[in-house]
Short mmCIF file of C-alpha atoms in Angstrom, two decimals:
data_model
loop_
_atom_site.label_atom_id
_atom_site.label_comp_id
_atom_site.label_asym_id
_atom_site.label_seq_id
_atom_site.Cartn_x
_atom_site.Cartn_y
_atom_site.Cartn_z
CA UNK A 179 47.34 9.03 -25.29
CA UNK A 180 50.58 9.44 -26.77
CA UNK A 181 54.00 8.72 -24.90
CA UNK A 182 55.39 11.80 -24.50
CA UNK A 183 59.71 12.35 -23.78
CA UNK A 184 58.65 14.62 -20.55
CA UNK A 185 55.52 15.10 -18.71
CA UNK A 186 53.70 18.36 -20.14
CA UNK A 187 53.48 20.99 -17.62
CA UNK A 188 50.28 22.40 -16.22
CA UNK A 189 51.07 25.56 -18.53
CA UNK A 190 50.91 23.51 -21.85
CA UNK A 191 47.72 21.68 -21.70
CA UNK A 192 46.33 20.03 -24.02
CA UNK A 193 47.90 21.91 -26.94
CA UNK A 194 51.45 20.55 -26.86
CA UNK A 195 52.73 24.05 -26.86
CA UNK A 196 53.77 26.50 -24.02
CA UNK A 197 51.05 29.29 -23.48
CA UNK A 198 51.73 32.65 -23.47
CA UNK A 199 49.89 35.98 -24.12
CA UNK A 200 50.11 35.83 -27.89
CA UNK A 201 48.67 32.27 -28.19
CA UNK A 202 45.79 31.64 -25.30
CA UNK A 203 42.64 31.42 -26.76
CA UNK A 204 38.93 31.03 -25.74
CA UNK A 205 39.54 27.20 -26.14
CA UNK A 206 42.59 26.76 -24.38
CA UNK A 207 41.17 28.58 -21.13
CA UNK A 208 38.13 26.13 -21.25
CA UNK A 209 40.85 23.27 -21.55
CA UNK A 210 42.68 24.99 -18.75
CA UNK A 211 39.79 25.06 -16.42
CA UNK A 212 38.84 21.48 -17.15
CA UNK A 213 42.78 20.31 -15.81
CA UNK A 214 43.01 23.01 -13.70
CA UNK A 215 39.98 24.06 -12.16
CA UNK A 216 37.85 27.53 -13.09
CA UNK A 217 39.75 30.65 -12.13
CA UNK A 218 38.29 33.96 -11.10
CA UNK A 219 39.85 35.60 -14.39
CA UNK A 220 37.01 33.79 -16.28
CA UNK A 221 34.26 36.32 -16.95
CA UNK A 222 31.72 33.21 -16.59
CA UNK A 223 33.57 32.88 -12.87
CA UNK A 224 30.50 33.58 -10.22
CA UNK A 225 27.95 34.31 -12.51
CA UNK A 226 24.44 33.00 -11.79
CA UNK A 227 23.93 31.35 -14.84
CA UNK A 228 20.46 28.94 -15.95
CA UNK A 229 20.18 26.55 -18.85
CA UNK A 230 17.42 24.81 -20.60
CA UNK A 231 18.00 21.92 -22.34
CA UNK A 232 15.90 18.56 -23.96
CA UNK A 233 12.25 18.88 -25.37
CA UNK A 234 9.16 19.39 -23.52
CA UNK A 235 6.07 16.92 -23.84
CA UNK A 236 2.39 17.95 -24.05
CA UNK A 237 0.05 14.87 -23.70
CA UNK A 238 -3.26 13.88 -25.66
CA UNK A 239 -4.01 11.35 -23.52
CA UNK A 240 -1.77 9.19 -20.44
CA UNK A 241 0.39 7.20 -23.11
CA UNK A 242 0.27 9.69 -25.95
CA UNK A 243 2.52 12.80 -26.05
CA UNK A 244 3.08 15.62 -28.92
CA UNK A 245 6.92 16.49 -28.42
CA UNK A 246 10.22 16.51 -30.95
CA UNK A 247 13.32 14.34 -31.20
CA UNK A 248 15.39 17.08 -28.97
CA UNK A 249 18.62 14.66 -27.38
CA UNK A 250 19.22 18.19 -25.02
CA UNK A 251 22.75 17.43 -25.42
CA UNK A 252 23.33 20.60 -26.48
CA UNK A 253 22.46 22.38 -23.24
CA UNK A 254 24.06 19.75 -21.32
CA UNK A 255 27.16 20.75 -23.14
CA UNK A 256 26.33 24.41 -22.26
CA UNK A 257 25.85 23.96 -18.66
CA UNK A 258 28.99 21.96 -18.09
CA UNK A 259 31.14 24.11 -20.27
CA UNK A 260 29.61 27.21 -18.16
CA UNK A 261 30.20 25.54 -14.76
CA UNK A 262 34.00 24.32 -15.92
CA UNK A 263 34.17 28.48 -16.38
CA UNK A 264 33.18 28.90 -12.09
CA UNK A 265 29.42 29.82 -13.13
CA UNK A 266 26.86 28.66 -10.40
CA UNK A 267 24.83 26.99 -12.77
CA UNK A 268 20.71 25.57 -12.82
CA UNK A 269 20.03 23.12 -15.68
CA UNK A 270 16.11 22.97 -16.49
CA UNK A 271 16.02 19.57 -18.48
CA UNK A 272 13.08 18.51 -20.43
CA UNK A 273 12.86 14.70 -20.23
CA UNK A 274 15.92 12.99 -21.94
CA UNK A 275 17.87 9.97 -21.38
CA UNK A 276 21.45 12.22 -20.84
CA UNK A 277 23.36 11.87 -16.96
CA UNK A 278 23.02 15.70 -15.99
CA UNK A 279 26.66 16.92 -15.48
CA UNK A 280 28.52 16.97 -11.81
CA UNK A 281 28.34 19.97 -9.60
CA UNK A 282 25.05 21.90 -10.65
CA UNK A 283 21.61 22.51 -9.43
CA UNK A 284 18.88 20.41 -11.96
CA UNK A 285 15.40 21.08 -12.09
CA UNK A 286 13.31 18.73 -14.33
CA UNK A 287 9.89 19.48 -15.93
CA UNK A 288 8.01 17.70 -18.57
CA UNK A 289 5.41 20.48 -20.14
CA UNK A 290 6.26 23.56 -21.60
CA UNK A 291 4.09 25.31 -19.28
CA UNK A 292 6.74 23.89 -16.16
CA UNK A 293 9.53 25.01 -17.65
CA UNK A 294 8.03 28.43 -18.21
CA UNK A 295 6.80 28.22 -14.61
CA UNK A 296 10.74 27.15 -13.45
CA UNK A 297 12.22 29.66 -15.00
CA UNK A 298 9.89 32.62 -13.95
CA UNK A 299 11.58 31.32 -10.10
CA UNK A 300 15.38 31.07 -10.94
CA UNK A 301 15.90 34.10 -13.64
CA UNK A 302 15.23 37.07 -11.55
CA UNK A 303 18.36 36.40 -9.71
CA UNK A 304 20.61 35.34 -13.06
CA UNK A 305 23.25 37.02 -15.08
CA UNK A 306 22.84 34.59 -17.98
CA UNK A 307 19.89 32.43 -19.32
CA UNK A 308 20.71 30.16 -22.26
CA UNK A 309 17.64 28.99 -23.94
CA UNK A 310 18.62 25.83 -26.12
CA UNK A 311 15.89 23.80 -24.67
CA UNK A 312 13.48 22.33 -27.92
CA UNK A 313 10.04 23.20 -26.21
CA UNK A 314 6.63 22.61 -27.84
CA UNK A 315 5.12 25.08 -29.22
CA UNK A 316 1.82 23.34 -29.36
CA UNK A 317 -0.32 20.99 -27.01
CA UNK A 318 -3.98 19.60 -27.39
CA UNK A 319 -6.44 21.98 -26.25
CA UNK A 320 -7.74 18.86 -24.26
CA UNK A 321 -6.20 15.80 -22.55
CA UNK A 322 -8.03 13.00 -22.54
CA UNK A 323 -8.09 10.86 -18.96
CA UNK A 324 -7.96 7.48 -20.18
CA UNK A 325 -6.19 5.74 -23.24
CA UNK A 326 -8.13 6.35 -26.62
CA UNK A 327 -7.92 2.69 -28.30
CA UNK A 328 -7.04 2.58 -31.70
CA UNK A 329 -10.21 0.72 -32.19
CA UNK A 330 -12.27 3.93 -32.07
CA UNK A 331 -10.94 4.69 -35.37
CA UNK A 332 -9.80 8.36 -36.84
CA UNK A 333 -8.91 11.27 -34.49
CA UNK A 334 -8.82 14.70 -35.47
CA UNK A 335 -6.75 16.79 -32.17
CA UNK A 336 -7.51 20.60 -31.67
CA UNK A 337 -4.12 22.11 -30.63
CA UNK A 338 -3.40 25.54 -29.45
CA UNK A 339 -0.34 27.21 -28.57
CA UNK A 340 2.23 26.43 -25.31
CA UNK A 341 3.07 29.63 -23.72
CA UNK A 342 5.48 32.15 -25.01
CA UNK A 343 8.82 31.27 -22.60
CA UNK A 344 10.95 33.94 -23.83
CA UNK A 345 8.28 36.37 -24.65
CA UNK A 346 6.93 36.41 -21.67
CA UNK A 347 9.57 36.27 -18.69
CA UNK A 348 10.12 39.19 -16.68
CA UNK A 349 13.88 39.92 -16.94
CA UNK A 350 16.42 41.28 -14.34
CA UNK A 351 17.81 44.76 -15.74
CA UNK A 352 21.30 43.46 -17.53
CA UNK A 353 20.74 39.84 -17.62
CA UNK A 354 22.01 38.57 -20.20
CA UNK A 355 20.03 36.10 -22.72
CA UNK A 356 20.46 33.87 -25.49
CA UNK A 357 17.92 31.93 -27.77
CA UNK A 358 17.68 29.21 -30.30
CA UNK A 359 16.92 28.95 -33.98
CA UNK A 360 16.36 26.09 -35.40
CA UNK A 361 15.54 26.57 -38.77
CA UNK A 362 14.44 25.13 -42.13
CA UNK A 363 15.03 27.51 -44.44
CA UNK A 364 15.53 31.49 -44.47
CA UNK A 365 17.31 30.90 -41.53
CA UNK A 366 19.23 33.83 -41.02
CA UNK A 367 16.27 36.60 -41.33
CA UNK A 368 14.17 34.29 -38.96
CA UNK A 369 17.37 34.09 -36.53
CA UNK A 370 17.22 38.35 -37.03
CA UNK A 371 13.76 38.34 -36.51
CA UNK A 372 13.77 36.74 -33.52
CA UNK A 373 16.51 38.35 -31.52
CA UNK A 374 14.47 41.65 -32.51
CA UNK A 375 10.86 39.92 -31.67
CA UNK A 376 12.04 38.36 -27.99
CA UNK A 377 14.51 41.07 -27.43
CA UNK A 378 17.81 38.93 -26.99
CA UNK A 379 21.15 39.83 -26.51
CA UNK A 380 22.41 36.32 -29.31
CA UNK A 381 21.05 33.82 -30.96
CA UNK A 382 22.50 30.56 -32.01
CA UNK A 383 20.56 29.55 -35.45
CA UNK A 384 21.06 26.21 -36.78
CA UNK A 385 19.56 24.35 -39.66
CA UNK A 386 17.37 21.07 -38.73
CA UNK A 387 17.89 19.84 -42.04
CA UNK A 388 21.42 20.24 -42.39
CA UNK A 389 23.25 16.41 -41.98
CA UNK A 390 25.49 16.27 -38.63
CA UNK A 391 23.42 19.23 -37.02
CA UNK A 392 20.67 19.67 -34.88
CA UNK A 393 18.41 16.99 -33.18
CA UNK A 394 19.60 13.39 -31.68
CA UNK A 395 23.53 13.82 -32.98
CA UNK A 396 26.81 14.17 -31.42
CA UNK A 397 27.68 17.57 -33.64
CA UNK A 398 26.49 21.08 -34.49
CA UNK A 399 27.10 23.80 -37.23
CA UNK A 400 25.68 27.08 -36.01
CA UNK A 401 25.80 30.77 -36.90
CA UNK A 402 26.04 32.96 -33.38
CA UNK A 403 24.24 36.74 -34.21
CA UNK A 404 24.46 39.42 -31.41
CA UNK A 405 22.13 42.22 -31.27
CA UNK A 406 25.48 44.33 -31.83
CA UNK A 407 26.38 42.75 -35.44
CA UNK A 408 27.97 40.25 -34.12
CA UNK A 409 27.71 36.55 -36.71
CA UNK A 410 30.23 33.92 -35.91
CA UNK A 411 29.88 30.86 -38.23
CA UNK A 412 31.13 28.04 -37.41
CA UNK A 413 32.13 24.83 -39.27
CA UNK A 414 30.15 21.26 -38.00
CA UNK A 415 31.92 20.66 -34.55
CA UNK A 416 31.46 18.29 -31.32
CA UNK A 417 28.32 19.78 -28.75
CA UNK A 418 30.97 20.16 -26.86
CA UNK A 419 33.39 22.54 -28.42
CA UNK A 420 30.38 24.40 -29.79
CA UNK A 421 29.62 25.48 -26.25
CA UNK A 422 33.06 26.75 -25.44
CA UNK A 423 32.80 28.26 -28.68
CA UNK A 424 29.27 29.83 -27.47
CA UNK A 425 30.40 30.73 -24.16
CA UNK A 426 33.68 32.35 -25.19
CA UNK A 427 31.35 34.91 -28.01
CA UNK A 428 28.37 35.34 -24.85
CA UNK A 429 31.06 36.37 -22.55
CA UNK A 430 31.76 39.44 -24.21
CA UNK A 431 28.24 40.47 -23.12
CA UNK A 432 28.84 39.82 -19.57
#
């Protein structure tokens, strides 16, 4: 930190500057809430909000597991930005090696089908569900008991598909809720597609492929779409800030 000629009021923050009407922004209210506390002029401030975050495992056998290299820091960084904001916050976490931020309820599962199962209990009393959880979308039609030995030589696995989270939740009239997109290409239209598909009010697309973005880094580029017209790039960014950056765009909806 630098030295500074006078201590920086509460007022100035973290921006160096005095704010005032003309200059607060989306970013400097999350920064204010971090010093400060949340305040009730937050529109995130008593919501009932629930997050998903991390991948999901499906298991061919006790040691074996079909799953993807989700680090669910990008929920985490959603459901501390939206409790910083006064939001009573759950945090459904796939398994991941993260410390699950102060001052919220967290509710762990492993399988896809938990998760589904967790949220059909907490969303029919939320405002907000975030869904930037990585989940498997498939899982061996069969699990075997006991360790297959690599000594039995070739394995061919039957998979079919994990349940449908977002396509099949029952949904509280005005809740609002945001998916994922993680893309490889033709991102955009498959982003559209699905917002139309699982009727949502955003979704965040990002591209897997893209260096700096998606799984097991620090940073994000993502494109925000609402159901209204709404697309929001933004440049590569700390988790972090891309969650206020989310938060600030969902809040509209609220």
């Amino acid at each position: 930190m630098c030295a500074s000629a006078r201590p920086r009021s509460h007022s100035e923050l973290s921006t160096g500057r005095p704010v005032s009407a003309s200059n607060v922004s989306g970013r400097t209210n999350a920064a204010a809430e971090r010093l400060l506390g949340p305040t009730n002029k937050s529109k995130w401030f008593g919501k009932h909000v629930v997050v998903t975050a991390g991948p999901t495992r499906e298991h061919l056998d006790p040691v074996r597991v079909i799953t993807n290299p989700s680090s669910g820091r990008m929920g985490y960084a959603l459901a501390e930005a939206a409790r910083e904001r006064g939001a009573d916050v759950v945090l459904v976490s796939g398994p991941t090696e993260l410390t699950p931020p102060a001052g919220l309820a967290l509710t762990r599962v492993e399988t896809t089908e938990e998760m589904q199962h967790a949220l059909e209990s907490l969303v029919p009393n939320a405002d907000a569900l975030i869904m930037s959880a990585a989940p498997a979308d498939y899982r061996p039609k069969s699990q075997a008991d006991k360790k297959r030995p690599r000594s039995a030589g070739a394995l061919i696995v039957e998979l079919e598909a994990t349940p449908d989270i977002l396509g099949s939740l029952k949904r509280r009239k005005g809740m609002v809720v945001v998916g994922f997109a993680l893309e490889t290409g033709n991102g955009l239209a498959n982003a559209r597609s699905k917002m139309q598909n699982k009727a949502l009010d955003f979704v965040i697309l990002n591209d897997a492929t893209e260096p700096g973005a998606g799984f097991e880094v620090t940073t994000n580029r993502v494109t925000i779409l609402g159901r209204n017209g709404t697309q929001v790039d933004l440049p590569l960014l700390p988790k972090r800030d891309v969650a206020e950056r989310i938060l600030d765009v969902v809040a509209e909806a609220l």
